[in-house]
Coordinates of C-alpha atoms and ligand atoms in Angstrom, one line a residue:
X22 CA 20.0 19.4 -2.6
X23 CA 18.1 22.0 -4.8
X24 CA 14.8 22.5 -5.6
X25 CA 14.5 20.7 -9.5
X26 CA 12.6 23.9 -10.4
X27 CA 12.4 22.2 -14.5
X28 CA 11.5 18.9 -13.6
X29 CA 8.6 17.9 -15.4
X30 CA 4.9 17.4 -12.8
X31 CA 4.8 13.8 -14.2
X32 CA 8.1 13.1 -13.0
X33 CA 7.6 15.1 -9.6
X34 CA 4.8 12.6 -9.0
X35 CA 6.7 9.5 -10.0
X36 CA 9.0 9.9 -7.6
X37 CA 6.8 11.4 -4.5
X38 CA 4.5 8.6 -5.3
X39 CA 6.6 6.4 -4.7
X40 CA 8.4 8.1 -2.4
X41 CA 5.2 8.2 0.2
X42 CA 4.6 4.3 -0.7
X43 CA 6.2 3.0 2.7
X44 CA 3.6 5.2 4.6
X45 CA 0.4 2.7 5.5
X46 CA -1.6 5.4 7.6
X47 CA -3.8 6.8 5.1
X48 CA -7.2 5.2 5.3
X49 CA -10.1 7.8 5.3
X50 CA -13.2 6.3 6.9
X51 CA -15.2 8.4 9.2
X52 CA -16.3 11.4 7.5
X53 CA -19.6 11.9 5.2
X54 CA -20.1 15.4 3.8
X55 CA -21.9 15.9 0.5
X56 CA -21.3 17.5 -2.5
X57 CA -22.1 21.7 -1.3
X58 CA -23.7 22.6 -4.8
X59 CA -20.5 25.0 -5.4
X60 CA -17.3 22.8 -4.7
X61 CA -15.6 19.6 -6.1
X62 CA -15.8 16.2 -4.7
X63 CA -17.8 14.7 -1.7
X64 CA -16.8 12.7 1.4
X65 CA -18.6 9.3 2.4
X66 CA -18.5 7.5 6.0
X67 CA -17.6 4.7 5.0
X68 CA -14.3 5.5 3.8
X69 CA -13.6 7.0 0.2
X70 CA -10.7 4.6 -0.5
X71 CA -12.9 1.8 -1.0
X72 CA -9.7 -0.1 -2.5
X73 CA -7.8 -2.1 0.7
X74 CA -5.2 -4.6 0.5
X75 CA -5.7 -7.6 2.5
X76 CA -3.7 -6.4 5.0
X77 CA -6.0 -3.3 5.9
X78 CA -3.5 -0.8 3.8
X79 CA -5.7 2.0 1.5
X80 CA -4.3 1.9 -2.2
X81 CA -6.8 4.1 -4.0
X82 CA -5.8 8.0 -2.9
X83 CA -3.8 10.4 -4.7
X84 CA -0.8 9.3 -2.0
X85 CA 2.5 11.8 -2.1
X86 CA 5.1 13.5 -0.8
X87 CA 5.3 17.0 -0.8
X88 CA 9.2 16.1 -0.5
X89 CA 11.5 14.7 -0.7
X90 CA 14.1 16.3 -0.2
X91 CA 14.4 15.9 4.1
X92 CA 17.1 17.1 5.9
X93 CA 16.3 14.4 8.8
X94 CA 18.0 11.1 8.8
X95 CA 15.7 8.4 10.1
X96 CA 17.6 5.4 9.7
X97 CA 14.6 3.3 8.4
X98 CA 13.5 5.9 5.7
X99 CA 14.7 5.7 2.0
X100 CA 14.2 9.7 1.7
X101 CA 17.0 10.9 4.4
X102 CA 19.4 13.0 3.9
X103 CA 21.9 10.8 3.5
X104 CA 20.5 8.3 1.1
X105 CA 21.0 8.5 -2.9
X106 CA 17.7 8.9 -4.1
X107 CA 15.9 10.9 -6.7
X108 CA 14.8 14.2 -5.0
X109 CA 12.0 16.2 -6.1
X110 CA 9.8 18.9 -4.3
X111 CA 6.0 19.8 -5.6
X112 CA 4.5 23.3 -5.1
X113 CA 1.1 23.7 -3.5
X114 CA -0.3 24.7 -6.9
X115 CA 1.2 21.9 -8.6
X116 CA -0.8 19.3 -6.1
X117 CA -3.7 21.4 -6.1
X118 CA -3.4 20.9 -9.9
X119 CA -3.0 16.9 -9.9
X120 CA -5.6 16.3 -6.9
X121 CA -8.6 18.5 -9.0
X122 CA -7.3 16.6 -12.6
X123 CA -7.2 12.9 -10.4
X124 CA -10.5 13.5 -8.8
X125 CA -12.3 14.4 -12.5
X126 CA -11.3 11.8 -13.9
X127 CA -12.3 9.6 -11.1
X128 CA -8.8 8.0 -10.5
X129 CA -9.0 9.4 -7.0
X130 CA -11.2 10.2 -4.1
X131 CA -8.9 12.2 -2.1
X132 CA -5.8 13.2 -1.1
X133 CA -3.0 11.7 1.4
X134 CA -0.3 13.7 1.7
X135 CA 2.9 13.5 3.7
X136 CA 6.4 15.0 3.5
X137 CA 9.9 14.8 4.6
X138 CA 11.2 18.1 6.1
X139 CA 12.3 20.7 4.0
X140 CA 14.3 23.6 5.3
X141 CA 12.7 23.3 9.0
X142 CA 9.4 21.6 10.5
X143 CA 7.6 25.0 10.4
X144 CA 8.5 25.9 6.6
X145 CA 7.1 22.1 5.2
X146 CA 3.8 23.2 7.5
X147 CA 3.4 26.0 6.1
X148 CA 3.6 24.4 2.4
X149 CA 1.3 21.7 3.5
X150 CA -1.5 24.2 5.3
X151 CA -1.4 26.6 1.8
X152 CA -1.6 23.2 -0.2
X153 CA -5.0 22.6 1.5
X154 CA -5.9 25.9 2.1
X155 CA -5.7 26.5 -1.9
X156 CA -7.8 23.2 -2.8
X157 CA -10.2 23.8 -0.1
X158 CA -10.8 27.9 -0.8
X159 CA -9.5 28.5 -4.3
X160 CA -10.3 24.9 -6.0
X161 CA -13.3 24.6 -3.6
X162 CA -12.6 21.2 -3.1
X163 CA -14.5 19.4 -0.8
X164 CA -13.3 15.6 -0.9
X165 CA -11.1 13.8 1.4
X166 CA -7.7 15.3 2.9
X167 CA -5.7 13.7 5.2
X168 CA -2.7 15.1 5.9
X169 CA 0.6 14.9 8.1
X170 CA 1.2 17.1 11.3
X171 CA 5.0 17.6 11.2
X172 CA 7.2 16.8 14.2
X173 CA 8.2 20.0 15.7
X174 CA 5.9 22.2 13.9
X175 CA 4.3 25.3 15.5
X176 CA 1.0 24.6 17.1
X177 CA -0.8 27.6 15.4
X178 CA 0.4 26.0 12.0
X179 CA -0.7 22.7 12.9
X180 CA -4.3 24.4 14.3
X181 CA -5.3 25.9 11.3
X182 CA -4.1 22.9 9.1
X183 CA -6.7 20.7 11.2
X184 CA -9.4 23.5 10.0
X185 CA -9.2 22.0 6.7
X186 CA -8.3 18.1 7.1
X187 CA -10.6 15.6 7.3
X188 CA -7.9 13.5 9.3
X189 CA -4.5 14.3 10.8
X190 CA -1.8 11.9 11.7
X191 CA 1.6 12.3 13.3
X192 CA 4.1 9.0 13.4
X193 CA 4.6 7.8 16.3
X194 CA 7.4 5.7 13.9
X195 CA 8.4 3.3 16.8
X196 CA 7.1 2.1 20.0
X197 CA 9.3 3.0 22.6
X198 CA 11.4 6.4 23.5
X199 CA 14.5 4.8 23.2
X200 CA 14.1 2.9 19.9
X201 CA 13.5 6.4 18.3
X202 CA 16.3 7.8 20.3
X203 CA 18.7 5.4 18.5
X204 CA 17.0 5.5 14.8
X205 CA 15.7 8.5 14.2
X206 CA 17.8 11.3 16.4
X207 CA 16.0 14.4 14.8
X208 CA 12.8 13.4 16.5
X209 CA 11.9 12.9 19.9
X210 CA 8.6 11.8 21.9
X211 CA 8.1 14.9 22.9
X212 CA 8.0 16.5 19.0
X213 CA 5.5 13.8 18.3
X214 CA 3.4 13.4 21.5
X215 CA 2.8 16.7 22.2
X216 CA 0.8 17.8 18.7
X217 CA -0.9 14.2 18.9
X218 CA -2.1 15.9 22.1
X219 CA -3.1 19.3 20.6
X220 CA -4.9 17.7 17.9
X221 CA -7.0 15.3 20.3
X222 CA -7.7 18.7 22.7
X223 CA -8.7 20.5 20.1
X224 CA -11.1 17.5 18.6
X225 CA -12.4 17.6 22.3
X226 CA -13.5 21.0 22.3
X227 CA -14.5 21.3 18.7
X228 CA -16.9 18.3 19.5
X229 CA -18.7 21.3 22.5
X230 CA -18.8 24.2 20.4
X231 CA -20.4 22.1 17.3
X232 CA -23.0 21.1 20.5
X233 CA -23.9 24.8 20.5
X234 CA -23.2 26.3 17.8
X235 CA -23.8 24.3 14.6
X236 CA -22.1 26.1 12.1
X237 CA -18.9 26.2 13.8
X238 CA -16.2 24.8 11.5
X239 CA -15.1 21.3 12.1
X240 CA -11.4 20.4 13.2
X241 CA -10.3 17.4 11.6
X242 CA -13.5 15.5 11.5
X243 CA -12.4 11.9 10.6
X244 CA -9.7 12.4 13.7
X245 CA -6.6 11.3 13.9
X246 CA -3.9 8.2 13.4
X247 CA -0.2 7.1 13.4
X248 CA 1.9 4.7 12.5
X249 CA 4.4 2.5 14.0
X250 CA 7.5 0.6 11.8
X251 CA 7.4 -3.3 12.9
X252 CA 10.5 -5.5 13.3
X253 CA 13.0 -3.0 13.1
X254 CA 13.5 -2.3 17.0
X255 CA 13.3 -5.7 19.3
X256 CA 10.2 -4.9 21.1
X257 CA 7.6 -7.6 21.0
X258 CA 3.9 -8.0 20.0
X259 CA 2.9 -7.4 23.9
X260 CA 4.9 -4.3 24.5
X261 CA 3.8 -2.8 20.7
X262 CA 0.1 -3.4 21.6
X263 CA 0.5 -1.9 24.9
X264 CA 1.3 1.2 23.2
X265 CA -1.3 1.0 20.9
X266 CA -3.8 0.5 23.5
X267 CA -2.5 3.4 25.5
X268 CA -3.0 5.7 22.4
X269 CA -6.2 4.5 22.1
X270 CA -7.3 4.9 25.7
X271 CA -5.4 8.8 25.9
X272 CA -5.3 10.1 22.8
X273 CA -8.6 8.7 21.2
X274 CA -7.2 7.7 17.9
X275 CA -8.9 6.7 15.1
X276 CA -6.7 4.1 14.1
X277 CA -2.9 2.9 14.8
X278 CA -1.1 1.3 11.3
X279 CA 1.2 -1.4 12.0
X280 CA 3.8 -1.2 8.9
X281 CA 6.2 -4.4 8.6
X282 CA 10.1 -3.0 8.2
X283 CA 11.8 -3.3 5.1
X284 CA 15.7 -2.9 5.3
X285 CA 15.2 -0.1 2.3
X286 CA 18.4 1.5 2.6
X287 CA 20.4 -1.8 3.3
X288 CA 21.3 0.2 7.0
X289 CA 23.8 -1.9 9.2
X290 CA 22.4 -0.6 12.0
X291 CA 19.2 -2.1 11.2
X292 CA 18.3 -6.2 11.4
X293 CA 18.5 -8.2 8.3
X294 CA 14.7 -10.5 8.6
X295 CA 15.8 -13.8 7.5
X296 CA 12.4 -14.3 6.4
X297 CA 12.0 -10.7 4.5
X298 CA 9.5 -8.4 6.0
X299 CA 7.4 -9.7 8.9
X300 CA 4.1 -9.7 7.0
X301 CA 2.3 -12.1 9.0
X302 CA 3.4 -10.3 12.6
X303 CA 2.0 -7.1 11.2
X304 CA -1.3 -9.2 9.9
X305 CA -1.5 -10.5 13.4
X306 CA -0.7 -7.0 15.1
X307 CA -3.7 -6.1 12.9
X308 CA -6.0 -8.6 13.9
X309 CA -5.4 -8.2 17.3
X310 CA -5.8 -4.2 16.7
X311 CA -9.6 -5.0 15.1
X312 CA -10.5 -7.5 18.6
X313 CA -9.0 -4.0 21.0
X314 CA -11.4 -1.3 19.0
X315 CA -14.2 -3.8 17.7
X316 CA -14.5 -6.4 20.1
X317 CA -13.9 -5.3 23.5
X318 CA -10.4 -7.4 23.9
X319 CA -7.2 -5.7 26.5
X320 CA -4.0 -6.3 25.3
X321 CA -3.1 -8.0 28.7
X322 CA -6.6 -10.6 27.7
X323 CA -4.1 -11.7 24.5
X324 CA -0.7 -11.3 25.5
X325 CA 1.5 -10.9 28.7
X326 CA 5.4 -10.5 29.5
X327 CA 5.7 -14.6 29.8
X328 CA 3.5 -14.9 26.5
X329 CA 4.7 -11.9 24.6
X330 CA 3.8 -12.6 21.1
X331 CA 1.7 -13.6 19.1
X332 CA 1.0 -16.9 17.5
X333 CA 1.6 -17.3 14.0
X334 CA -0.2 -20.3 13.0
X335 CA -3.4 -18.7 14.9
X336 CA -5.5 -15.7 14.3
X337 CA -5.5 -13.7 18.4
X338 CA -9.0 -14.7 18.4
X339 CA -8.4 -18.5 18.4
X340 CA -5.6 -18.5 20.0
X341 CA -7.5 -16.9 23.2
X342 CA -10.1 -19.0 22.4
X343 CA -8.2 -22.1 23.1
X344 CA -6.9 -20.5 25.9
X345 CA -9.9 -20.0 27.8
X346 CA -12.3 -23.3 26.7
X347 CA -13.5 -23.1 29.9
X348 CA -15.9 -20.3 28.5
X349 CA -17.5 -22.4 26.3
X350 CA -19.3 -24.0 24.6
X351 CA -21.3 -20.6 23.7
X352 CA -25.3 -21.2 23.9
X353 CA -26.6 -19.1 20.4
X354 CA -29.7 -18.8 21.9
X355 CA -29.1 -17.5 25.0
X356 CA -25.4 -15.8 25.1
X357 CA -25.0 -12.0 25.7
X358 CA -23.8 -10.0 23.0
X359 CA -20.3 -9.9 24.5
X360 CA -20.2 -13.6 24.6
X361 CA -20.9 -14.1 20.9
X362 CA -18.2 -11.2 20.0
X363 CA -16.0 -13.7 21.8
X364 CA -16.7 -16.5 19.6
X365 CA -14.2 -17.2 16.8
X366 CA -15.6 -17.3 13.5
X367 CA -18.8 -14.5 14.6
X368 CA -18.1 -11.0 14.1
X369 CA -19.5 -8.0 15.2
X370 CA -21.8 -7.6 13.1
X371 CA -22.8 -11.2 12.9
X372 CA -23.2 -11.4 16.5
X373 CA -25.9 -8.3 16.2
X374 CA -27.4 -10.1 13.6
X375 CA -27.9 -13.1 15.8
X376 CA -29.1 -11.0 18.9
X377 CA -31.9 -9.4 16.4
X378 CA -32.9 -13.1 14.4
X379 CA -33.2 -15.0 17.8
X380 CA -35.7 -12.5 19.2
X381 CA -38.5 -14.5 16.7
X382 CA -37.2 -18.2 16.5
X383 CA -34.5 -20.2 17.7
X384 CA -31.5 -20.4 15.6
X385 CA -30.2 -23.6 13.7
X386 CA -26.5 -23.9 12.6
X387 CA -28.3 -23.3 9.1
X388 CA -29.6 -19.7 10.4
X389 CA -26.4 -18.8 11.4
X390 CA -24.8 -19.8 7.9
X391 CA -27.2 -17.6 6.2
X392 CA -26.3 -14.7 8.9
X393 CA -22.7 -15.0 8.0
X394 CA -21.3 -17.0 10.9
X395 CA -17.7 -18.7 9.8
X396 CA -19.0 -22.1 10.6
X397 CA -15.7 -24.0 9.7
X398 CA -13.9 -21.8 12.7
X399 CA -17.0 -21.3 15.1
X400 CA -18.5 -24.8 15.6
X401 CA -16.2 -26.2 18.2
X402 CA -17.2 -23.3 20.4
X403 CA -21.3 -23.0 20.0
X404 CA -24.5 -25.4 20.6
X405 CA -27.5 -24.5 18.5
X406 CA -30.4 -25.5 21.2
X407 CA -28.2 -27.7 23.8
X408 CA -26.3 -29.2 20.6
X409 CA -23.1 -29.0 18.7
X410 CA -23.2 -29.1 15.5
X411 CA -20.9 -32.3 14.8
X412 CA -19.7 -34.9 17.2
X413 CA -16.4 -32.8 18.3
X414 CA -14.3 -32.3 20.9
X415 CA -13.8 -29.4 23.3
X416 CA -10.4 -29.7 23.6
X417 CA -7.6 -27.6 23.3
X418 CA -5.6 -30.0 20.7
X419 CA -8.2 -31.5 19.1
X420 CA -9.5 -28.4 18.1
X421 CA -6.2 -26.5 17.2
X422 CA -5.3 -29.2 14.8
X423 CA -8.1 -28.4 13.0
X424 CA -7.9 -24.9 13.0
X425 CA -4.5 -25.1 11.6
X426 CA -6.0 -26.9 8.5
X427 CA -7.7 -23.7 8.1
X428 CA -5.9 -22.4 5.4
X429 CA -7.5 -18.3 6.0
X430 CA -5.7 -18.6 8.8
X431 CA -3.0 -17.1 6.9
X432 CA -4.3 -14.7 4.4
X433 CA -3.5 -16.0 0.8
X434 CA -1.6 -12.8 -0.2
X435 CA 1.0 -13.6 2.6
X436 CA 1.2 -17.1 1.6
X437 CA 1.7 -16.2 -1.9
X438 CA 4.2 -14.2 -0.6
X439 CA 3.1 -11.0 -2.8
X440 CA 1.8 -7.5 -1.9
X441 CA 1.5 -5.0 -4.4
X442 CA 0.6 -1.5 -4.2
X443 CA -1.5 0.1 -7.4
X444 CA 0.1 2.4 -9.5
X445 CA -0.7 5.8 -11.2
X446 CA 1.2 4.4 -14.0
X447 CA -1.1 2.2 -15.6
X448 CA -2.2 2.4 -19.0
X449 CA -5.7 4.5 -18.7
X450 CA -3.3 7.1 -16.9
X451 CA -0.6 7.3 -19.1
X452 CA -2.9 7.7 -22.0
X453 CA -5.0 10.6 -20.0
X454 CA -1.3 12.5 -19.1
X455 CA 0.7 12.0 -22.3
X456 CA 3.4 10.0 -20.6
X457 CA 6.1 8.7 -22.4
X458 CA 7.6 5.0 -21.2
X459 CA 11.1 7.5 -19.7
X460 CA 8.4 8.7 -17.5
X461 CA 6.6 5.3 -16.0
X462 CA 8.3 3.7 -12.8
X463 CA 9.6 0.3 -14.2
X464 CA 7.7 -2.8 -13.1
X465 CA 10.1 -4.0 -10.9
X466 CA 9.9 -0.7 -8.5
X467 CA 5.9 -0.6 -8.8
X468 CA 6.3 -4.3 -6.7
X469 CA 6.1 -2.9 -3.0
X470 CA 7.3 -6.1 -1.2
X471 CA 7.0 -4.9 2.1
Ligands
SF4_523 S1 11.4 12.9 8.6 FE1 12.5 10.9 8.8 S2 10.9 9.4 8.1 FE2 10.2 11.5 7.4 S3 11.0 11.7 5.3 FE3 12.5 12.5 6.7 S4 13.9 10.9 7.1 FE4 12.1 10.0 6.3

C-alpha cells in the first residue's frame, strides 16, 4: 500500500475520520490550563468535549487516524491489512494544519488522535510525538491532546510523547490474554501492559517532583485510559469488570471504555449478534463502571461466577438494590453518606447535597425533589422522618415490577435503536473548506450503528 502522496487533505480526513470512528476512548475531562497569553486554545476540567452521546462516548474532537494504512491484522478492525478499505496517511504538518483551522473556527476543542501501524510501532511513534511536538512548540497550541501510546513502541518515544499529551491511552482491545492471542496475533499483553505501566510510573513520579519543584513539566496530566471491544470474545459481564477493576486498582486509570462489537469486516471468525451490536450490555458495563469509580461498588458486590451478568431489564444499581432489601429502608435524615450513594435514584452528588440540606432542617420527599433525588426510582427504598412516601411495599417483586415500568431504564437512544456519531461533514463545514459533494461521506456511512 503506498503513501497517496496527491490525495487531497479533505479527502485524507474523510477517510481517517471515519476511520478512527470505532475508537470510544477519547473523552478529555481532567485537565484545566488557561489560555498562556502567547499560544492557541485553553483546557477546562471539566472536559472540553462537552458533546457526549448517551452512552458516555465524546463526539465533539477533531477524532483521526494518523493511518491507515496498518500492517497489523486485528480481526475486529476495519483498517487491517487485509481488509479492502480506502487507505490514506496524513503528515504531522497536515494535522497540525486541520487541528489550528478546527479549533479557530470553534468546531473543535482538541485533538484525539490514534493510528494503525505504519511501517513498525516505533516509526508511527515517532510521527505521532512530532505531530504534537509541532502543535505544541511550533503552532503553540495549548488545547486538548490525547493521544495513542503504540503497542510495542520504544519507551523513550512513548516518554517524551507523554511530555506533551494531556491524556495517553493504550487498548487493552480485549479482556483476557487469550482472546487477544486468537484475534489480534500482532499484539500481546505484554506490548500493551507494559507502556500502560510506564505511563502510570511515570504519572507517579511526575506527581513528586511537581510537589517540589513547581515548574517541572507535566506528564500527561489528564492520565490515562483504554478500551476494551464487547461481545466479540465469550467472556462475560463479571470477568470484563474484574479486569476493569484490576486496572483501576494497579494502573490508576482514568477511565476504561467499554465499546459494543460490530462484525465490520463480516470476519467468520467472529460471532454474528442476532440482535446487532450489544448496546445495552455495554450501557450496563457502563453503569456499573460509574457505581466502581463514583460510588464505592466491587465488582464481586454486583456480580459473581454463579451470577455473571448483568441484568438487562435493570440498571446494576437496582438490581443490587433488590438484592440486598435487607439494607433498607434508608432513613434521609439520619443515613451516612455511603448509605445514600447506595440508594437508587440518589447520586453522588445528590447524596452530598442531602448531607449539607439536612444539617438545618429535616428533609421532606419535596426537599429531596428540589435536590434532584429521582423520586420515581428512590422511594421504595427511603422514609422521610420514619415515613415512606406512598403506601408501598418492600419487596423484591413488588418493587421490580415497578421498576421495569420505568421506561429510563433503558436509555431512549437504545430503544430507538439509533446511535449516531457527528460529522465534520455538515453544511457549516463544507461551506468553511470548499468541499464539493465527491468529497462528503454519504449519509448512509455518517450512521455509526455500533
Ligand atoms: S493495530 Fe489492529 S486495531 Fe489498530 S488499526 Fe491496526 S489492525 Fe486496527
Amino acid at each position: 500500500m503506498n503513501l497517496q502522496k496527491n490525495m487531497e487533505l479533505s479527502e485524507k480526513l474523510t477517510i481517517l475520520s471515519d476511520a478512527a470512528k470505532y475508537d470510544v476512548a477519547c473523552t478529555s475531562s481532567g485537565v484545566d490550563r488557561k489560555g498562556s497569553g502567547r499560544g492557541m486554545g485553553n483546557s477546562i476540567a471539566p472536559g472540553i468535549c462537552h458533546t457526549f452521546s448517551a452512552d458516555g462516548r465524546c463526539v465533539s474532537l477533531l477524532k483521526i487516524l494518523f493511518t491507515n494504512e496498518c500492517i497489523f491484522n486485528c480481526a475486529y478492525c476495519l483498517n487491517n491489512c487485509t481488509t479492502d478499505v480506502r487507505r490514506a496517511s496524513f503528515t504531522p504538518d497536515e494535522i497540525c494544519t486541520l487541528t489550528m483551522e478546527f479549533y479557530r473556527r470553534n468546531y473543535i476543542e482538541g485533538l484525539f488522535l490514534s493510528s494503525g501501524i505504519m511501517v513498525s510501532p516505533n516509526y508511527t511513534m515517532e510521527l505521532i510525538y512530532q505531530t504534537i511536538y509541532r502543535l505544541r512548540r511550533i503552532h503553540h497550541f495549548n488545547g486538548y491532546i490525547h493521544v495513542k501510546s503504540i503497542p510495542g513502541a520504544d519507551s523513550a518515544l512513548i516518554e517524551k510523547t507523554g511530555y506533551l499529551a494531556d491524556r495517553m491511552s493504550i487498548n487493552l482491545e480485549l479482556p483476557t490474554a487469550d482472546s487477544l492471542r486468537q484475534l489480534a496475533p500482532c499484539k500481546s499483553r505484554t506490548t500493551i501492559l507494559k507502556p500502560m505501566r510506564q505511563i502510570q510510573n511515570r504519572i507517579t513520579d511526575n506527581k513528586q517532583e511537581l510537589m517540589v519543584y513547581r515548574e517541572t513539566p507535566r506528564f500527561v496530566p489528564a492520565g490515562q485510559s483504554t478500551q476494551m471491544i464487547i461481545g466479540a470474545t465469550p467472556e462475560n459481564d463479571f470477568q470484563i469488570m474484574s479486569v476493569a477493576e484490576s486496572l483501576y486498582e494497579k494502573f490508576q486509570l482514568k477511565r476504561v471504555f467499554y465499546s459494543a462489537f460490530v462484525n465490520v469486516n463480516g470476519n467468520s471468525m467472529l460471532p454474528v449478534l442476532p440482535g446487532g451490536p450489544p448496546l445495552l450490555r455495554e450501557h450496563r458495563l457502563y453503569q456499573a463502571d460509574w457505581l466502581l469509580r463514583y460510588y464505592h461498588f466491587h465488582v464481586s458486590e454486583l456480580l459473581s461466577e454463579d451470577r455473571p451478568d448483568f441484568n438487562i431489564f435493570l440498571d446494576p444499581k437496582c438490581d443490587w438494590a433488590l438484592r440486598h432489601l435487607e439494607y433498607f429502608p434508608v432513613e434521609i435524615n439520619k443515613a451516612s453518606y455511603q448509605t445514600l450513594l447506595r440508594v437508587p435514584g440518589i447520586g453522588y452528588k445528590s447524596a452530598e447535597r442531602i448531607v449539607k440540606a439536612r444539617r438545618r432542617n429535616r428533609l421532606t420527599f419535596d426537599d429531596l425533589k428540589k435536590i434532584g433525588v429521582v423520586l420515581k426510582r428512590a422511594l421504595y427504598f427511603i422514609t422521610c422522618s420514619g415515613k415512606m412516601m406512598y403506601n408501598t411495599k418492600l419487596e423484591e417483586d413488588y418493587i421490580c415490577r415497578n421498576l421495569m415500568g420505568d421506561k429510563t431504564q433503558v436509555p431512549r437512544d437504545i430503544r430507538e435503536g439509533g446511535y449516531q456519531q457527528l460529522s465534520f461533514f455538515d453544511q457549516d463545514m463544507r461551506a468553511d473548506f470548499h468541499l464539493t459533494d465527491a468529497q462528503i461521506i454519504p449519509p448512509s456511512q455518517q450512521i455509526v450503528s455500533l
